[in-house]
């Protein structure tokens, strides 16, 4: 089987080399502009290791949720407890799931209870314009918790009015032999509408997904609502508004305390709201204020819904944030300044009543020192009511060796503040927090180069990162509860590359090839070798992501391959495919996920779905 996989990869690469000789068959790609809250930079001129998944690719991938889309991104580690958009942890380049910051249109989605719920978002994939993945410490750009990187989800701004309706159903054709004996099935429906006028645009999406899971007690029900409004007051002033609500319920068999939690379930509700604007004060000066709010309710029932008087944890958390960013251009370059104030509080049966405040101040300057040398330097000054003052500087630079070939380097620092769960959780005998935890700090240096030749893109990077006071949940014997601790310093050497090539083989036939690879070599210093770790030992060591996308007229097929080898446990290949056919405004699709029926898990001993088939249809008129 491995020979087959490598043959596929070899065919992709040799096909790209062969096709490159056809000078008349190139397809020009748009140079996406990355919005870093203060500076806007075309991705071809970026000094950072940034990977973009655009809406065209998202529409072709064999997945219907944000979690499923992100699992095809090189360097991203999605560790799912529940499939079909259920709970999943996300990390970048070997970090923990709380060392990555998630943003929605630049607004940070930080859950100070636990990052387990960070991906509980009301965003349908049809509303996503692109996903920007920024690798490496990014405190001077995005602030706290961007220890190993950031993921920014950019939603679409509609230009035409219309409607959307989409529905699907799927099954693994297996029966729930431990439960009611019924066949495992799942499905959903999504509706949406867009109103686009000259000076204002509105979009509204609602979805409902439900299924009985893929093994005993893994059933789910997800309901989502999203509103977006964009207002152009005049040529110099714009306002963007967003409101979202999601309610998720799922069987939590084996999620946190296997095997005793066989009947557990969990309910999570999240409300998001943001209001941001952009004001062109002059040709040189731009102001960008932002207000945001996030409410999250997490109800975990160890004994399931039949016994709510014991083993139950309820968490109510609120986060308020206000930001002001500005840029000012001068003859020699551009300044960026920003300030943010954040207030987090929680009322929990197992954490208690807690609150804390955070203040961050940003300063950046970028300039073209020489004709081909670009430099971006900045710092982030942070005050936290628990941990007081800290400062995190960084520097990026790039040099254009030749047209479309750029050498890039950066060095940066960042932090991760312990969550309320890390500090105060009391779920004996399962998990207990540690009030004496110190923040994690990272220093990373990176060197790489980029080739951007229209229809061919290549990025290769090497980095070294040191994280001191790394936090993990540990214990020495299985009869003890897991406890959060600063366990030592983690040093990581990493190498990664991405290659993308697209070409036309005929007038109506196009092929797009993508291949990514990441390698991580991590080593701890100052660690107690007698400890057992809850999350660390399953970090990725080797990762391959590969897609082959063929399109003929209105028919397309995308084959996706993922290979993961973790620091411990077996390696595994996962292969997915989507066939889609467009007829006027309708698109019919057939997804086959895990087509070779691989047995694998990403967290603990939780098995993920076997081969799963889905059939769906989508109508879009905007």
Coordinates of C-alpha atoms in Angstrom, one line a residue:
X1 CA 0.0 0.0 0.0
X2 CA 2.8 2.5 0.8
X3 CA 4.3 1.9 -2.7
X4 CA 1.0 3.0 -4.1
X5 CA 1.0 6.3 -2.1
X6 CA 4.6 7.1 -3.1
X7 CA 3.8 6.3 -6.7
X8 CA 0.9 8.8 -6.6
X9 CA 3.2 11.5 -5.2
X10 CA 5.9 10.7 -7.8
X11 CA 3.4 10.9 -10.6
X12 CA 2.2 14.3 -9.3
X13 CA 5.7 15.8 -9.3
X14 CA 6.8 14.4 -12.6
X15 CA 3.5 15.5 -14.1
X16 CA 4.2 19.0 -12.9
X17 CA 7.7 19.0 -14.5
X18 CA 6.3 17.7 -17.8
X19 CA 3.5 20.2 -17.8
X20 CA 5.8 23.1 -17.1
X21 CA 7.2 22.8 -20.6
X22 CA 3.8 23.8 -22.0
X23 CA 4.2 27.5 -22.0
X24 CA 0.7 28.2 -23.3
X25 CA -1.0 26.3 -20.5
X26 CA -0.3 28.5 -17.5
X27 CA -3.0 29.7 -15.1
X28 CA -2.3 32.9 -13.3
X29 CA -3.1 33.0 -9.6
X30 CA -4.3 36.1 -7.7
X31 CA -1.8 37.5 -5.1
X32 CA -3.9 37.4 -1.9
X33 CA -3.5 40.3 0.4
X34 CA -2.9 39.3 4.0
X35 CA -4.5 41.6 6.6
X36 CA -2.4 41.6 9.8
X37 CA -4.6 44.1 11.7
X38 CA -2.3 46.9 10.9
X39 CA -0.4 46.2 7.7
X40 CA -1.8 44.8 4.5
X41 CA 0.7 42.7 2.5
X42 CA 0.4 40.6 -0.7
X43 CA 1.3 37.1 0.2
X44 CA 4.1 37.0 -2.4
X45 CA 5.9 39.8 -0.5
X46 CA 5.3 38.4 3.0
X47 CA 8.3 37.8 5.2
X48 CA 6.5 35.1 7.2
X49 CA 5.6 31.4 6.6
X50 CA 2.0 31.9 5.6
X51 CA -0.3 29.3 3.9
X52 CA -3.7 30.3 2.4
X53 CA -6.6 28.0 1.7
X54 CA -8.9 29.9 -0.7
X55 CA -12.6 29.5 -1.2
X56 CA -12.2 27.7 -4.5
X57 CA -10.1 25.0 -2.8
X58 CA -12.5 24.8 0.2
X59 CA -15.5 24.2 -2.2
X60 CA -13.7 21.2 -3.7
X61 CA -12.4 19.5 -0.5
X62 CA -14.3 16.4 0.7
X63 CA -15.5 18.0 3.9
X64 CA -18.3 20.2 5.1
X65 CA -17.0 21.7 8.3
X66 CA -14.1 24.0 9.3
X67 CA -12.5 21.1 11.2
X68 CA -12.5 18.9 8.1
X69 CA -11.1 21.7 5.9
X70 CA -8.2 22.4 8.3
X71 CA -7.0 18.8 8.5
X72 CA -5.7 19.2 4.9
X73 CA -3.5 22.1 5.8
X74 CA 0.2 21.4 6.0
X75 CA 1.6 22.1 9.5
X76 CA -1.8 22.0 11.1
X77 CA -2.6 19.2 13.6
X78 CA -6.3 18.6 14.1
X79 CA -6.9 16.1 16.9
X80 CA -10.5 15.1 16.8
X81 CA -12.5 13.6 19.6
X82 CA -15.7 13.7 17.7
X83 CA -16.1 13.7 13.9
X84 CA -18.5 15.7 11.7
X85 CA -17.6 19.1 13.1
X86 CA -17.5 17.8 16.7
X87 CA -14.9 18.8 19.3
X88 CA -11.4 19.0 18.0
X89 CA -8.1 20.4 19.3
X90 CA -5.9 22.4 16.9
X91 CA -2.2 23.1 17.0
X92 CA 0.6 24.3 14.7
X93 CA 4.0 22.7 14.2
X94 CA 4.1 20.6 17.3
X95 CA 2.7 23.1 19.8
X96 CA -0.1 22.3 22.2
X97 CA -3.8 23.0 21.4
X98 CA -3.7 26.2 23.6
X99 CA -0.6 27.7 21.9
X100 CA -2.4 28.7 18.7
X101 CA -4.6 31.8 18.4
X102 CA -7.8 31.6 16.3
X103 CA -9.2 34.8 14.6
X104 CA -12.3 35.6 12.7
X105 CA -11.8 38.5 10.4
X106 CA -9.0 39.6 12.7
X107 CA -11.0 39.3 15.9
X108 CA -9.4 36.9 18.4
X109 CA -11.4 33.9 19.5
X110 CA -9.8 33.1 22.8
X111 CA -11.5 30.7 25.2
X112 CA -9.9 31.2 28.7
X113 CA -11.9 28.2 30.0
X114 CA -10.3 25.7 27.6
X115 CA -9.2 25.8 24.0
X116 CA -11.1 22.5 23.5
X117 CA -14.1 24.7 22.5
X118 CA -12.2 27.2 20.4
X119 CA -13.5 25.7 17.1
X120 CA -17.1 25.8 18.2
X121 CA -17.9 28.4 15.6
X122 CA -21.0 29.3 13.6
X123 CA -19.1 29.6 10.3
X124 CA -20.4 27.5 7.4
X125 CA -17.6 26.7 4.8
X126 CA -19.7 28.5 2.1
X127 CA -19.3 31.8 4.0
X128 CA -15.4 31.5 4.1
X129 CA -13.4 33.6 1.6
X130 CA -10.1 32.1 2.7
X131 CA -8.2 30.8 5.7
X132 CA -4.8 32.3 6.5
X133 CA -2.4 30.2 8.5
X134 CA 0.6 32.1 10.0
X135 CA 3.3 29.8 11.4
X136 CA 5.7 30.8 14.2
X137 CA 5.4 33.1 17.2
X138 CA 3.1 36.1 16.3
X139 CA 2.7 38.1 19.5
X140 CA 3.7 41.4 17.9
X141 CA 0.9 40.9 15.3
X142 CA -1.9 39.1 17.2
X143 CA -1.0 39.3 20.9
X144 CA -1.5 36.7 23.6
X145 CA -1.6 32.9 23.0
X146 CA -0.1 33.1 19.5
X147 CA 2.8 31.0 20.7
X148 CA 3.3 28.7 17.7
X149 CA 1.1 30.6 15.2
X150 CA -2.3 32.0 14.2
X151 CA -5.2 31.0 12.0
X152 CA -7.3 33.8 10.6
X153 CA -10.7 32.9 9.0
X154 CA -11.8 35.6 6.5
X155 CA -15.5 35.6 5.6
X156 CA -16.9 36.6 2.2
X157 CA -18.3 40.1 1.5
X158 CA -21.1 39.5 -0.9
X159 CA -21.3 41.4 -4.2
X160 CA -24.6 40.0 -5.5
X161 CA -27.9 39.1 -4.0
X162 CA -29.1 35.5 -3.9
X163 CA -29.9 32.4 -1.9
X164 CA -28.2 29.2 -0.8
X165 CA -29.7 25.8 0.1
X166 CA -27.6 22.7 0.7
X167 CA -28.4 19.3 2.0
X168 CA -26.5 16.0 2.4
X169 CA -26.7 12.6 4.0
X170 CA -24.1 9.9 4.7
X171 CA -23.3 6.6 6.4
X172 CA -20.6 4.1 7.1
X173 CA -23.2 1.3 6.6
X174 CA -22.2 -0.2 10.0
X175 CA -24.6 -1.0 12.8
X176 CA -24.5 0.2 16.4
X177 CA -24.1 -3.3 17.9
X178 CA -23.4 -1.9 21.4
X179 CA -26.5 0.2 21.4
X180 CA -29.8 0.1 19.6
X181 CA -28.6 -1.9 16.5
X182 CA -29.4 0.9 14.1
X183 CA -27.2 1.8 11.1
X184 CA -25.0 4.8 11.7
X185 CA -26.2 7.7 9.6
X186 CA -25.9 11.5 9.6
X187 CA -27.1 14.4 7.5
X188 CA -27.9 18.1 7.5
X189 CA -29.4 21.1 5.8
X190 CA -28.2 24.6 5.4
X191 CA -30.0 27.7 4.1
X192 CA -28.8 31.2 3.5
X193 CA -29.5 34.5 1.8
X194 CA -27.6 37.5 0.7
X195 CA -28.8 41.0 0.0
X196 CA -26.3 43.2 -1.8
X197 CA -26.9 46.9 -2.3
X198 CA -24.6 49.7 -3.4
X199 CA -23.7 50.9 0.1
X200 CA -24.6 47.9 2.3
X201 CA -24.6 44.1 2.1
X202 CA -26.1 41.5 4.4
X203 CA -25.8 37.8 4.6
X204 CA -27.7 35.3 6.9
X205 CA -26.9 31.6 7.2
X206 CA -28.6 28.9 9.3
X207 CA -27.7 25.1 9.4
X208 CA -28.8 22.0 11.2
X209 CA -26.7 18.8 11.3
X210 CA -27.7 15.6 13.1
X211 CA -26.6 12.0 13.3
X212 CA -26.3 9.0 15.6
X213 CA -22.5 8.9 15.3
X214 CA -20.2 6.2 14.1
X215 CA -19.8 4.1 17.2
X216 CA -21.6 3.8 20.6
X217 CA -22.5 7.1 22.1
X218 CA -21.1 9.4 19.5
X219 CA -24.4 10.9 18.2
X220 CA -24.4 14.7 17.6
X221 CA -26.7 17.6 16.8
X222 CA -25.3 21.0 15.7
X223 CA -27.4 24.2 15.1
X224 CA -25.7 27.3 13.7
X225 CA -26.7 30.9 12.9
X226 CA -24.6 33.6 11.3
X227 CA -25.3 37.2 10.3
X228 CA -22.9 39.6 8.6
X229 CA -23.5 43.2 7.6
X230 CA -21.1 45.4 5.7
X231 CA -21.8 49.1 5.4
X232 CA -20.0 51.7 3.2
X233 CA -20.7 55.1 4.8
X234 CA -18.7 56.9 2.2
X235 CA -15.4 56.4 0.4
X236 CA -13.4 56.8 3.6
X237 CA -15.5 55.0 6.2
X238 CA -16.8 51.4 6.4
X239 CA -18.4 49.3 9.2
X240 CA -18.6 45.5 9.4
X241 CA -20.9 43.7 11.9
X242 CA -21.1 40.1 12.8
X243 CA -23.3 38.0 15.0
X244 CA -23.1 34.2 15.4
X245 CA -24.7 31.5 17.6
X246 CA -24.0 27.8 17.7
X247 CA -25.4 25.1 19.9
X248 CA -23.7 21.7 19.8
X249 CA -24.5 18.5 21.6
X250 CA -22.6 15.2 21.3
X251 CA -21.9 11.9 22.9
X252 CA -18.6 12.1 24.7
X253 CA -17.6 8.5 24.9
X254 CA -14.0 8.3 25.9
X255 CA -13.4 12.1 25.6
X256 CA -11.8 12.8 28.9
X257 CA -11.8 9.8 31.3
X258 CA -11.9 6.6 29.4
X259 CA -13.2 3.9 30.0
X260 CA -15.4 5.2 32.8
X261 CA -17.0 7.9 30.7
X262 CA -18.6 5.6 28.2
X263 CA -22.1 7.2 28.7
X264 CA -20.9 10.8 29.0
X265 CA -22.3 13.6 26.9
X266 CA -21.6 17.3 26.5
X267 CA -23.5 20.4 25.4
X268 CA -21.7 23.6 24.2
X269 CA -23.3 26.9 23.3
X270 CA -21.4 29.8 21.9
X271 CA -22.4 33.4 21.0
X272 CA -20.2 35.7 19.1
X273 CA -20.6 39.4 18.2
X274 CA -18.2 41.9 16.7
X275 CA -18.3 45.4 15.3
X276 CA -15.3 46.9 13.5
X277 CA -14.8 49.8 11.2
X278 CA -12.1 51.4 9.0
X279 CA -11.5 55.1 8.6
X280 CA -9.2 56.7 6.0
X281 CA -8.3 59.9 7.9
X282 CA -5.9 60.9 5.1
X283 CA -3.9 59.4 2.3
X284 CA -1.3 58.4 4.9
X285 CA -3.4 57.7 8.0
X286 CA -5.9 54.8 8.7
X287 CA -7.8 54.1 11.9
X288 CA -9.4 50.7 12.6
X289 CA -11.4 50.3 15.9
X290 CA -13.0 47.0 16.9
X291 CA -15.3 45.7 19.6
X292 CA -16.1 42.0 20.2
X293 CA -17.9 39.7 22.7
X294 CA -17.9 36.0 23.2
X295 CA -20.1 34.0 25.5
X296 CA -19.6 30.2 26.0
X297 CA -21.6 27.7 28.0
X298 CA -20.1 24.2 28.5
X299 CA -22.2 21.5 30.2
X300 CA -20.3 18.2 30.6
X301 CA -22.3 15.2 32.1
X302 CA -20.0 12.3 33.1
X303 CA -22.9 9.9 33.6
X304 CA -24.8 11.2 30.6
X305 CA -28.3 12.8 30.4
X306 CA -29.9 10.1 32.6
X307 CA -28.1 11.3 35.8
X308 CA -27.6 15.0 36.1
X309 CA -27.1 15.0 39.9
X310 CA -23.5 13.8 39.9
X311 CA -20.4 14.0 37.7
X312 CA -21.7 17.2 36.1
X313 CA -19.6 20.3 35.3
X314 CA -21.1 23.6 34.0
X315 CA -19.0 26.5 32.9
X316 CA -20.3 30.0 31.9
X317 CA -17.7 32.3 30.5
X318 CA -17.6 35.8 29.0
X319 CA -14.9 37.7 27.1
X320 CA -15.1 41.4 26.2
X321 CA -12.5 43.0 24.0
X322 CA -11.9 46.5 22.5
X323 CA -9.1 47.2 20.0
X324 CA -7.8 50.3 18.2
X325 CA -5.3 49.8 15.4
X326 CA -3.7 52.5 13.2
X327 CA -1.2 52.8 10.4
X328 CA 0.7 55.9 9.2
X329 CA 2.8 56.1 6.1
X330 CA 6.0 58.2 5.9
X331 CA 8.5 58.6 3.1
X332 CA 10.8 55.8 4.4
X333 CA 8.1 53.3 5.4
X334 CA 5.0 52.7 7.4
X335 CA 4.3 52.7 11.2
X336 CA 1.6 50.5 12.8
X337 CA 0.3 51.0 16.3
X338 CA -2.4 49.3 18.3
X339 CA -3.9 48.8 21.7
X340 CA -6.3 46.2 23.0
X341 CA -8.1 45.7 26.3
X342 CA -9.6 42.4 27.2
X343 CA -11.7 41.2 30.2
X344 CA -12.4 37.5 30.8
X345 CA -14.6 35.9 33.5
X346 CA -16.0 32.5 34.3
X347 CA -18.6 31.0 36.7
X348 CA -18.1 27.3 36.9
X349 CA -19.1 24.4 39.1
X350 CA -15.6 22.9 38.9
X351 CA -13.5 26.1 38.5
X352 CA -15.3 28.6 40.6
X353 CA -15.8 32.3 39.9
X354 CA -12.7 33.8 38.3
X355 CA -11.8 36.9 36.3
X356 CA -8.8 38.7 34.9
X357 CA -7.9 41.6 32.7
X358 CA -5.4 42.0 29.9
X359 CA -4.0 45.1 28.2
X360 CA -1.8 44.9 25.1
X361 CA 0.1 47.6 23.2
X362 CA 1.5 47.0 19.7
X363 CA 4.2 49.0 17.8
X364 CA 5.5 48.1 14.3
X365 CA 7.6 49.6 11.6
X366 CA 8.3 48.3 8.1
X367 CA 10.6 49.8 5.5
X368 CA 12.3 49.0 2.2
X369 CA 15.9 49.4 3.4
X370 CA 17.3 48.6 -0.1
X371 CA 15.5 48.1 -3.4
X372 CA 15.1 44.4 -2.7
X373 CA 15.4 44.2 1.1
X374 CA 12.2 44.5 3.1
X375 CA 12.3 44.7 7.0
X376 CA 9.5 44.6 9.5
X377 CA 10.3 45.1 13.2
X378 CA 7.9 45.4 16.1
X379 CA 7.1 44.6 19.7
X380 CA 4.1 43.7 21.8
X381 CA 3.9 44.9 25.4
X382 CA 1.4 43.0 27.6
X383 CA -0.1 43.5 31.0
X384 CA -2.1 40.8 32.6
X385 CA -3.8 41.2 36.0
X386 CA -2.4 37.8 37.1
X387 CA 1.1 37.9 35.5
X388 CA 1.8 41.7 35.3
X389 CA 4.1 43.2 32.5
X390 CA 5.8 41.2 29.7
X391 CA 7.3 42.3 26.4
X392 CA 7.6 40.3 23.1
X393 CA 9.7 41.7 20.2
X394 CA 10.1 40.3 16.7
X395 CA 11.7 41.0 13.4
X396 CA 11.0 39.8 9.8
X397 CA 13.0 40.4 6.7
X398 CA 13.1 39.3 3.1
X399 CA 15.4 39.8 0.1
X400 CA 14.4 39.4 -3.5
X401 CA 17.1 37.2 -5.1
X402 CA 15.4 37.3 -8.5
X403 CA 12.0 38.0 -10.0
X404 CA 9.6 35.8 -8.0
X405 CA 12.3 34.3 -5.8
X406 CA 12.6 35.6 -2.3
X407 CA 14.7 34.7 0.7
X408 CA 12.9 35.2 4.0
X409 CA 13.9 35.2 7.7
X410 CA 12.3 36.0 11.0
X411 CA 12.9 35.8 14.7
X412 CA 10.1 36.3 17.1
X413 CA 8.9 35.8 20.7
X414 CA 5.4 35.1 22.1
X415 CA 3.5 33.8 25.2
X416 CA 0.7 31.7 26.3
X417 CA -1.2 32.5 29.5
X418 CA -2.6 29.5 31.4
X419 CA -6.3 29.0 31.0
X420 CA -8.7 29.0 33.9
X421 CA -8.9 25.2 33.5
X422 CA -5.1 24.9 33.8
X423 CA -5.1 27.0 37.0
X424 CA -8.3 26.1 38.9
X425 CA -10.0 23.0 37.6
X426 CA -11.2 20.6 40.4
X427 CA -12.6 17.4 38.9
X428 CA -11.3 14.8 41.2
X429 CA -10.5 12.1 40.7
X430 CA -9.9 12.9 37.0
X431 CA -8.2 16.3 36.6
X432 CA -7.0 19.1 38.9
X433 CA -5.5 22.5 38.1
X434 CA -2.4 24.2 39.5
X435 CA -2.6 27.8 40.7
X436 CA 1.2 28.1 40.6
X437 CA 1.6 27.8 36.9
X438 CA 3.7 30.3 35.0
X439 CA 3.1 31.5 31.4
X440 CA 4.7 29.7 28.6
X441 CA 7.2 31.7 26.5
X442 CA 8.6 31.0 23.0
X443 CA 11.6 32.1 21.0
X444 CA 11.7 31.1 17.3
X445 CA 14.1 31.8 14.5
X446 CA 13.3 30.8 10.9
X447 CA 15.0 30.8 7.5
X448 CA 13.4 30.0 4.2
X449 CA 12.8 30.9 0.6
X450 CA 9.8 31.3 -1.7
X451 CA 9.3 30.9 -5.4
X452 CA 6.3 32.5 -6.9
X453 CA 6.1 32.1 -10.7
X454 CA 2.4 32.5 -11.4
X455 CA 1.1 29.0 -11.7
X456 CA 4.0 27.5 -9.7
X457 CA 4.6 28.3 -6.0
X458 CA 7.1 26.7 -3.7
X459 CA 7.9 27.5 0.0
X460 CA 10.6 25.8 2.1
X461 CA 11.5 26.8 5.7
X462 CA 13.7 25.6 8.5
X463 CA 13.0 26.8 12.1
X464 CA 14.3 26.4 15.6
X465 CA 12.0 27.1 18.5
X466 CA 12.4 27.0 22.3
X467 CA 9.4 27.0 24.6
X468 CA 10.2 27.5 28.3
X469 CA 7.9 26.5 31.1
X470 CA 5.9 24.2 28.8
X471 CA 2.5 23.2 30.3
X472 CA 1.1 19.7 30.1
X473 CA -1.2 17.5 32.2
X474 CA 0.9 14.9 34.0
X475 CA 0.8 12.1 36.6
X476 CA 3.2 9.5 37.9
X477 CA 0.8 6.6 38.4
X478 CA -2.6 5.8 36.9
X479 CA -4.4 6.0 40.2
X480 CA -3.5 9.7 40.5
X481 CA -5.5 12.5 38.9
X482 CA -4.0 14.4 35.9
X483 CA -2.6 17.8 37.0
X484 CA -1.3 20.7 35.0
X485 CA 2.4 21.6 35.4
X486 CA 5.2 23.5 33.9
X487 CA 7.2 20.4 33.0
X488 CA 10.3 21.9 31.4
X489 CA 11.7 23.5 28.2
X490 CA 10.8 22.1 24.8
X491 CA 13.3 22.6 21.9
X492 CA 12.1 21.9 18.4
X493 CA 13.9 21.8 15.1
X494 CA 11.5 21.8 12.2
X495 CA 11.5 21.7 8.4
X496 CA 8.6 22.1 6.0
X497 CA 7.8 22.8 2.4
X498 CA 4.8 23.3 0.2
X499 CA 4.6 23.1 -3.6
X500 CA 1.6 24.0 -5.7
X501 CA 1.4 23.7 -9.5
X502 CA -1.6 24.2 -11.8
X503 CA -1.8 23.8 -15.5
X504 CA -4.3 23.3 -18.4
X505 CA -4.2 20.0 -20.3
X506 CA -6.9 21.0 -22.8
X507 CA -9.2 23.9 -23.4
X508 CA -11.6 22.8 -20.6
X509 CA -9.4 20.6 -18.6
X510 CA -7.2 21.8 -15.7
X511 CA -5.2 20.1 -13.0
X512 CA -3.9 21.5 -9.7
X513 CA -1.3 19.6 -7.7
X514 CA -0.4 20.4 -4.1
X515 CA 2.2 18.6 -2.0
X516 CA 3.2 19.6 1.6
X517 CA 5.6 18.0 4.1
X518 CA 6.5 18.9 7.7
X519 CA 9.2 17.3 9.9
X520 CA 9.6 18.0 13.6
X521 CA 12.4 16.9 16.0
X522 CA 11.5 17.8 19.6
X523 CA 13.5 17.4 22.7
X524 CA 12.8 18.3 26.3
X525 CA 15.3 19.6 28.8
X526 CA 14.7 19.6 32.6
X527 CA 11.9 17.1 32.4
X528 CA 11.0 14.4 34.9
X529 CA 11.3 11.1 33.0
X530 CA 8.9 9.3 35.4
X531 CA 6.0 11.4 34.3
X532 CA 3.1 10.3 32.1
X533 CA 1.9 13.1 29.7
X534 CA -1.7 13.7 28.6
X535 CA -1.0 15.5 25.3
X536 CA 2.7 15.8 24.5
X537 CA 3.6 12.3 23.3
X538 CA 1.1 12.4 20.4
X539 CA 2.6 15.4 18.7
X540 CA 3.3 15.0 14.9
X541 CA 6.8 14.1 13.8
X542 CA 6.2 13.6 10.0
X543 CA 3.2 15.0 8.1
X544 CA 2.4 14.7 4.4
X545 CA -0.5 16.5 2.7
X546 CA -1.2 15.9 -0.9
X547 CA -4.1 16.9 -3.2
X548 CA -4.7 16.2 -6.9
X549 CA -7.5 18.3 -8.3
X550 CA -8.8 17.7 -11.8
X551 CA -11.5 19.7 -13.5
X552 CA -13.2 19.2 -16.9
X553 CA -15.8 21.9 -17.7
X554 CA -18.3 21.7 -14.8
X555 CA -17.1 18.3 -13.5
X556 CA -14.3 18.1 -10.9
X557 CA -12.7 15.4 -8.8
X558 CA -10.3 16.1 -5.9
X559 CA -8.2 13.3 -4.3
X560 CA -6.7 14.1 -0.9
X561 CA -4.0 12.1 1.0
X562 CA -2.8 12.7 4.5
X563 CA 0.0 10.9 6.3
X564 CA 0.7 11.4 10.0
X565 CA 3.4 9.9 12.1
X566 CA 3.3 10.9 15.7
X567 CA 6.0 10.9 18.4
X568 CA 4.4 7.7 19.7
X569 CA 1.9 5.3 18.3
X570 CA 1.4 3.9 14.8
X571 CA 1.6 6.1 11.6
X572 CA -1.4 6.2 9.3
X573 CA -2.5 7.3 5.8
X574 CA -6.0 8.8 5.3
X575 CA -7.4 9.1 1.8
X576 CA -10.5 11.1 0.8
X577 CA -12.1 12.0 -2.5
X578 CA -14.9 14.3 -3.7
X579 CA -16.7 14.1 -7.1
X580 CA -18.8 17.1 -8.0
X581 CA -20.8 18.1 -11.0
X582 CA -22.3 21.6 -11.5
X583 CA -25.5 22.1 -13.5
X584 CA -26.5 25.7 -13.8
X585 CA -26.7 26.9 -10.2
X586 CA -26.8 23.4 -8.7
X587 CA -23.8 21.4 -7.6
X588 CA -24.1 17.6 -6.9
X589 CA -21.3 16.0 -4.9
X590 CA -20.3 12.6 -3.6
X591 CA -17.7 12.3 -0.8
X592 CA -15.8 9.2 0.2
X593 CA -13.8 9.8 3.4
X594 CA -11.2 7.3 4.7
X595 CA -11.7 5.3 1.5
X596 CA -9.2 2.6 2.4
X597 CA -10.9 2.1 5.8
X598 CA -7.9 2.9 8.0
X599 CA -8.1 2.4 11.7
X600 CA -6.7 5.4 13.5
X601 CA -7.0 7.8 16.4
X602 CA -5.8 11.3 17.1
X603 CA -6.4 11.8 20.9
X604 CA -5.9 9.0 23.4
X605 CA -7.6 5.8 22.4
X606 CA -10.7 7.4 20.7
X607 CA -11.2 5.6 17.4
X608 CA -12.2 7.9 14.5
X609 CA -14.7 7.0 11.8
X610 CA -14.2 4.1 9.3
X611 CA -15.0 4.6 5.7
X612 CA -17.8 7.1 5.3
X613 CA -19.9 8.0 2.2
X614 CA -21.9 11.1 1.8
X615 CA -24.2 12.4 -1.0
X616 CA -25.3 16.0 -1.3
X617 CA -26.7 18.8 -3.5
X618 CA -26.2 22.5 -3.2
X619 CA -28.0 25.4 -4.9
X620 CA -26.3 28.8 -4.9
X621 CA -27.5 31.9 -6.7
X622 CA -25.0 34.5 -5.6

